[in-house]
PDB file of C-alpha atoms in Angstrom:
ATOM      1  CA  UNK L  20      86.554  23.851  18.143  1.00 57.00           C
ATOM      2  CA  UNK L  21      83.681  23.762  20.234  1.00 72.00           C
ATOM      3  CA  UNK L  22      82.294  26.561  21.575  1.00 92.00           C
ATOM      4  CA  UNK L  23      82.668  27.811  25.374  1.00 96.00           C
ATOM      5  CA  UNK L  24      79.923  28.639  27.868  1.00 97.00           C
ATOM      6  CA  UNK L  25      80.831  30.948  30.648  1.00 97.00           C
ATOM      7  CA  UNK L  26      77.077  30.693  33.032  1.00 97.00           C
ATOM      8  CA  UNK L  27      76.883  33.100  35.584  1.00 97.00           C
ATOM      9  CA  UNK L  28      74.648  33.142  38.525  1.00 96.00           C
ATOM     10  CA  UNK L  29      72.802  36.163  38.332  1.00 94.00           C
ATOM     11  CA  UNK L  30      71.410  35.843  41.873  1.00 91.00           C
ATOM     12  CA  UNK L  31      74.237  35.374  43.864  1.00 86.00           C
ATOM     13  CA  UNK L  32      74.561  37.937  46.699  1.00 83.00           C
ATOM     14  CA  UNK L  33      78.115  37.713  47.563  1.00 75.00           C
ATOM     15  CA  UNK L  34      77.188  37.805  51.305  1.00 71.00           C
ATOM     16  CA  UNK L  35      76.136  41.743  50.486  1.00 68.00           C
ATOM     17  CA  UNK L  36      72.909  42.673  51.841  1.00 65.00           C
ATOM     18  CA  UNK L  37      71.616  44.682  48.623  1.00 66.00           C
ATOM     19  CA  UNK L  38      68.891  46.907  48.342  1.00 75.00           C
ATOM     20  CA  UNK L  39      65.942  44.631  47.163  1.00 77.00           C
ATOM     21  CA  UNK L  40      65.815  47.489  44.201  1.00 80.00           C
ATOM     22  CA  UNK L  41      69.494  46.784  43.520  1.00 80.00           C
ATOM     23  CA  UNK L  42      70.669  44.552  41.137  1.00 84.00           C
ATOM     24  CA  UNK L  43      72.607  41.857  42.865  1.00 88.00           C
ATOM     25  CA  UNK L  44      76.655  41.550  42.477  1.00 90.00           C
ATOM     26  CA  UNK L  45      75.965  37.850  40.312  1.00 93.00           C
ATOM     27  CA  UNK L  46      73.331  40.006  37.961  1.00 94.00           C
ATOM     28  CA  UNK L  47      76.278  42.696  37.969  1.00 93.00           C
ATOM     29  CA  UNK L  48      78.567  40.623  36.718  1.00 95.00           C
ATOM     30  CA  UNK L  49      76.595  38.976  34.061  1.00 97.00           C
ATOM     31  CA  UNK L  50      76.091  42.132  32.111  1.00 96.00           C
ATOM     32  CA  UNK L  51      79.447  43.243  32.578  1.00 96.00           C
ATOM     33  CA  UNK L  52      80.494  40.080  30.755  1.00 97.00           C
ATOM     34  CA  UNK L  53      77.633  40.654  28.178  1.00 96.00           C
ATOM     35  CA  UNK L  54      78.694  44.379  27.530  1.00 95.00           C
ATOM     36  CA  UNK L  55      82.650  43.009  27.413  1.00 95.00           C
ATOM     37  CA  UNK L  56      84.149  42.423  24.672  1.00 93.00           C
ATOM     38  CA  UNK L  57      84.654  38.478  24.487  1.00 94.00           C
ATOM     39  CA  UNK L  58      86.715  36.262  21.976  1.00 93.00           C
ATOM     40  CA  UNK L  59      84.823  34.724  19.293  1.00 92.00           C
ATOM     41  CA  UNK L  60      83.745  31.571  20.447  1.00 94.00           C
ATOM     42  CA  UNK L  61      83.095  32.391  23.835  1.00 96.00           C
ATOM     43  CA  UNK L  62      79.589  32.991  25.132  1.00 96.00           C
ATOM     44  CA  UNK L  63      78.116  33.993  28.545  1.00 97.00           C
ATOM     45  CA  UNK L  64      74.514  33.054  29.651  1.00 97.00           C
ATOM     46  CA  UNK L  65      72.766  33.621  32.950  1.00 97.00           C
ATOM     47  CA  UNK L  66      71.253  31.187  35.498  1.00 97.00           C
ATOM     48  CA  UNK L  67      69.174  31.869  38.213  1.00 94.00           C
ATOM     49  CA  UNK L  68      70.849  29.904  40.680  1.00 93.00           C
ATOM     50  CA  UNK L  69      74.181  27.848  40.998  1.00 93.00           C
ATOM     51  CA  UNK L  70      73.634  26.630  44.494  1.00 92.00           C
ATOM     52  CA  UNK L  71      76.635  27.523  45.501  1.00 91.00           C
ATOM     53  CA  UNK L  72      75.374  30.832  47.714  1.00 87.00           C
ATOM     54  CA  UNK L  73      77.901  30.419  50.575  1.00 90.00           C
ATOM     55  CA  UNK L  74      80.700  31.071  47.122  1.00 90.00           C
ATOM     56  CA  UNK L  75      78.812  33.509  45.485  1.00 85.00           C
ATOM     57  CA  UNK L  76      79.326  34.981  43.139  1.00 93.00           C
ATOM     58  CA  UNK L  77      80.088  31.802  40.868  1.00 96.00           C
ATOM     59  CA  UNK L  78      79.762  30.835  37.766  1.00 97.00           C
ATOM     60  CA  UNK L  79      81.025  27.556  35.451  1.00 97.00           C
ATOM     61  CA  UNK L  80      82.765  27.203  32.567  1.00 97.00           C
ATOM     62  CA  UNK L  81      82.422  25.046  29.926  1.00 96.00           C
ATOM     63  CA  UNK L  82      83.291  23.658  26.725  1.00 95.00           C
ATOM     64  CA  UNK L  83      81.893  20.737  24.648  1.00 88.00           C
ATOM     65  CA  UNK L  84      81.730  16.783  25.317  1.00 90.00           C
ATOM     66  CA  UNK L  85      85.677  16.941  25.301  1.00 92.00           C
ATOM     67  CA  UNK L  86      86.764  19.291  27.665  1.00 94.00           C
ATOM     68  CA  UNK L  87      86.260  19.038  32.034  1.00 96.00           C
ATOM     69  CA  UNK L  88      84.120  21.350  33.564  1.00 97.00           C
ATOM     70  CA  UNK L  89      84.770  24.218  36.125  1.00 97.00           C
ATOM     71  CA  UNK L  90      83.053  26.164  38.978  1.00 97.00           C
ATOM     72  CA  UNK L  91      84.271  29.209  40.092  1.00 97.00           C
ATOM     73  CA  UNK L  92      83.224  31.105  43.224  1.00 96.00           C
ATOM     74  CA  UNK L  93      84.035  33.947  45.387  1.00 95.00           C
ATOM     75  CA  UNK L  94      84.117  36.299  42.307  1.00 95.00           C
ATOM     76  CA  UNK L  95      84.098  40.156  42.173  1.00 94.00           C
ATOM     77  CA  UNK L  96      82.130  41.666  39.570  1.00 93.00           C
ATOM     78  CA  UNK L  97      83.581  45.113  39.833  1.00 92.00           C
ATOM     79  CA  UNK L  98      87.468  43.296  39.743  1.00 94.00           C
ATOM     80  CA  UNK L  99      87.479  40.086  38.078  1.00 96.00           C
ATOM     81  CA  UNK L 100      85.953  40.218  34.759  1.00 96.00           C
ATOM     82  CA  UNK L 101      88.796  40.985  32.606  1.00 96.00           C
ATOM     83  CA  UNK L 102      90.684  37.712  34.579  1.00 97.00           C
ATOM     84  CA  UNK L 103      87.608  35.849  33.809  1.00 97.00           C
ATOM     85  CA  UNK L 104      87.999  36.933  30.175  1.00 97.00           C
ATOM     86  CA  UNK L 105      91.453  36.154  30.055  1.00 96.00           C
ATOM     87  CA  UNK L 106      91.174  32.622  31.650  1.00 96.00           C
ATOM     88  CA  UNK L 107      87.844  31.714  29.324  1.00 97.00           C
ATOM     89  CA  UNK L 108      90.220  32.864  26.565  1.00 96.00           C
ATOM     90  CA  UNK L 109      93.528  29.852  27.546  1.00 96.00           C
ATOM     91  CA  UNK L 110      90.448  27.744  28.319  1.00 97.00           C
ATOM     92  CA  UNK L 111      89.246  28.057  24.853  1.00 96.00           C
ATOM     93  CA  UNK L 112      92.593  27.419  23.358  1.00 95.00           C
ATOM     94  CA  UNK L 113      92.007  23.953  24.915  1.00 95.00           C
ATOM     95  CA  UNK L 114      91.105  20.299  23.675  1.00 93.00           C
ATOM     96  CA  UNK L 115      90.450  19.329  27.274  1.00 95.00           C
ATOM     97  CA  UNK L 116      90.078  22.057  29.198  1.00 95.00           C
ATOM     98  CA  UNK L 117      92.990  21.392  30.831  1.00 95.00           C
ATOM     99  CA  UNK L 118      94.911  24.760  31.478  1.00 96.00           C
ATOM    100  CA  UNK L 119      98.176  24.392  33.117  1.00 95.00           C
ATOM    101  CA  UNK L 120      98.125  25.864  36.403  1.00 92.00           C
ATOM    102  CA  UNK L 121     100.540  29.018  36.388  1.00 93.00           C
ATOM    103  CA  UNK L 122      98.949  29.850  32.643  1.00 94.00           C
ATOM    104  CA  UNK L 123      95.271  30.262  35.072  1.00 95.00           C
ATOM    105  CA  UNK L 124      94.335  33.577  36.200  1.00 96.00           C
ATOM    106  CA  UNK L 125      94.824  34.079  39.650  1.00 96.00           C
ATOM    107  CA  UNK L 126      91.595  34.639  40.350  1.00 95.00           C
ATOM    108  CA  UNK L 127      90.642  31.056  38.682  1.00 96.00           C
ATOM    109  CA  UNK L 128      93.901  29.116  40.728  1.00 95.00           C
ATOM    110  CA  UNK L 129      92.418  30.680  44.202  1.00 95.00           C
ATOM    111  CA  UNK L 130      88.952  30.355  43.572  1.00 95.00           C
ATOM    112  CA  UNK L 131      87.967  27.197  41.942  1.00 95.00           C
ATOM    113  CA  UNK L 132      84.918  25.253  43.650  1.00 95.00           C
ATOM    114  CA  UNK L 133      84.834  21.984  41.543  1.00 96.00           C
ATOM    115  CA  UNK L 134      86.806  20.318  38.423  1.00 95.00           C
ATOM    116  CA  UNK L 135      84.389  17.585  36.454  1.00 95.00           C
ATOM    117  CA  UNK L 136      84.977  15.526  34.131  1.00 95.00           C
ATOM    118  CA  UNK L 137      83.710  15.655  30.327  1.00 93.00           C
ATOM    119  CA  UNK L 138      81.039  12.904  30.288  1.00 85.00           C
ATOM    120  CA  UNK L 139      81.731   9.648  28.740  1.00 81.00           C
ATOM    121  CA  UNK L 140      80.705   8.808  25.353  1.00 69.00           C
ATOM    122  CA  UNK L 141      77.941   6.499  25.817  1.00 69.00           C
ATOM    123  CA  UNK L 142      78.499   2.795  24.972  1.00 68.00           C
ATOM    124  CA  UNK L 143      75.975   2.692  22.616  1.00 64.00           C
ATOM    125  CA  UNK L 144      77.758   5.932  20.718  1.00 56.00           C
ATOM    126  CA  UNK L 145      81.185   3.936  20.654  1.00 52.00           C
ATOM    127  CA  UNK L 146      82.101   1.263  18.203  1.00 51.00           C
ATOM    128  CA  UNK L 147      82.137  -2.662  18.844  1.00 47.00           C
ATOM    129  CA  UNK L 148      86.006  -2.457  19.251  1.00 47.00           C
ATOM    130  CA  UNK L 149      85.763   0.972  21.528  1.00 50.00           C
ATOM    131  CA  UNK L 150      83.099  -0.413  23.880  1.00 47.00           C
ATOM    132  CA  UNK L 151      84.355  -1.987  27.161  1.00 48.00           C
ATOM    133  CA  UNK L 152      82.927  -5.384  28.109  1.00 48.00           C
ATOM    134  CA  UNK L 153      79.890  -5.794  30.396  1.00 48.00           C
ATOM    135  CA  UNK L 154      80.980  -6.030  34.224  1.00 48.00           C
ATOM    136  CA  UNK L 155      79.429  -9.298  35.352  1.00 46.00           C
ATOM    137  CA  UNK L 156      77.392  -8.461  37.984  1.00 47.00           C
ATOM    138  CA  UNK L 157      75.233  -6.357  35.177  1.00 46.00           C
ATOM    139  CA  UNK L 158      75.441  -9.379  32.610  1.00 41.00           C
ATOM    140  CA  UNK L 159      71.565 -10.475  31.770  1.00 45.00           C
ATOM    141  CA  UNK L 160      72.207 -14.072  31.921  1.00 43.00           C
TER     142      UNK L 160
END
């Protein structure tokens, strides 16, 4: 099973204006993941930046070339780390990612940003009977 990535932005603000001496709520809630105890399988690394201020703090998770992509925002690090836990957890039990909706932590049903896709295999990864025929307007004739 391939291994799941939960990336936090560690400079999100959450709106707060912080003491510049503070840490910030996003660096908050990256070492309360790191100090929590997380399935096997599961890791957490920190970012500098998500771009996704106005939703901070967010983070993604993610799992391999199989399974779709998600963005969280809005998230409390002093309430919603053991629902992050919980939903990186179902995630995890997962071949595509795809978590049905009342098995999500509230938290991850209120406060989702984005859904993306996996990535496609590349053609050149796929065999001659997998690969899908050459539109014609990209034809080198």
């Amino acid at each position: 099973m391939a291994e799941v990535t939960l990336t936090i932005c560690t400079t999100c603000r959450r709106g707060e204006v912080t003491d510049p001496e503070a840490p910030r709520p996003g660096a908050r809630m990256f070492a309360a993941l790191q100090e929590a105890e997380l399935p096997e399988g599961i890791n957490v690394r920190g970012v500098e930046c998500l771009s996704a201020c106005t939703r901070g703090c967010s983070m993604v998770l993610s799992g391999g070339d199989a399974r779709w992509s998600y963005i969280y925002g809005d998230l409390d690090p002093d309430t919603h780390v053991e629902e992050i836990i919980a939903g990186a957890s179902a995630y995890a039990a997962t071949a595509d990612g795809l978590v049905p909706w009342r098995e999500r932590p509230v938290v991850f049903r209120k406060q989702s940003i984005a859904r993306i896709p996996p990535a496609p295999v590349p053609a050149s990864a796929s065999t001659d009977a997998d690969a899908a025929p050459t539109p014609p307007s990209l034809s080198k004739d």
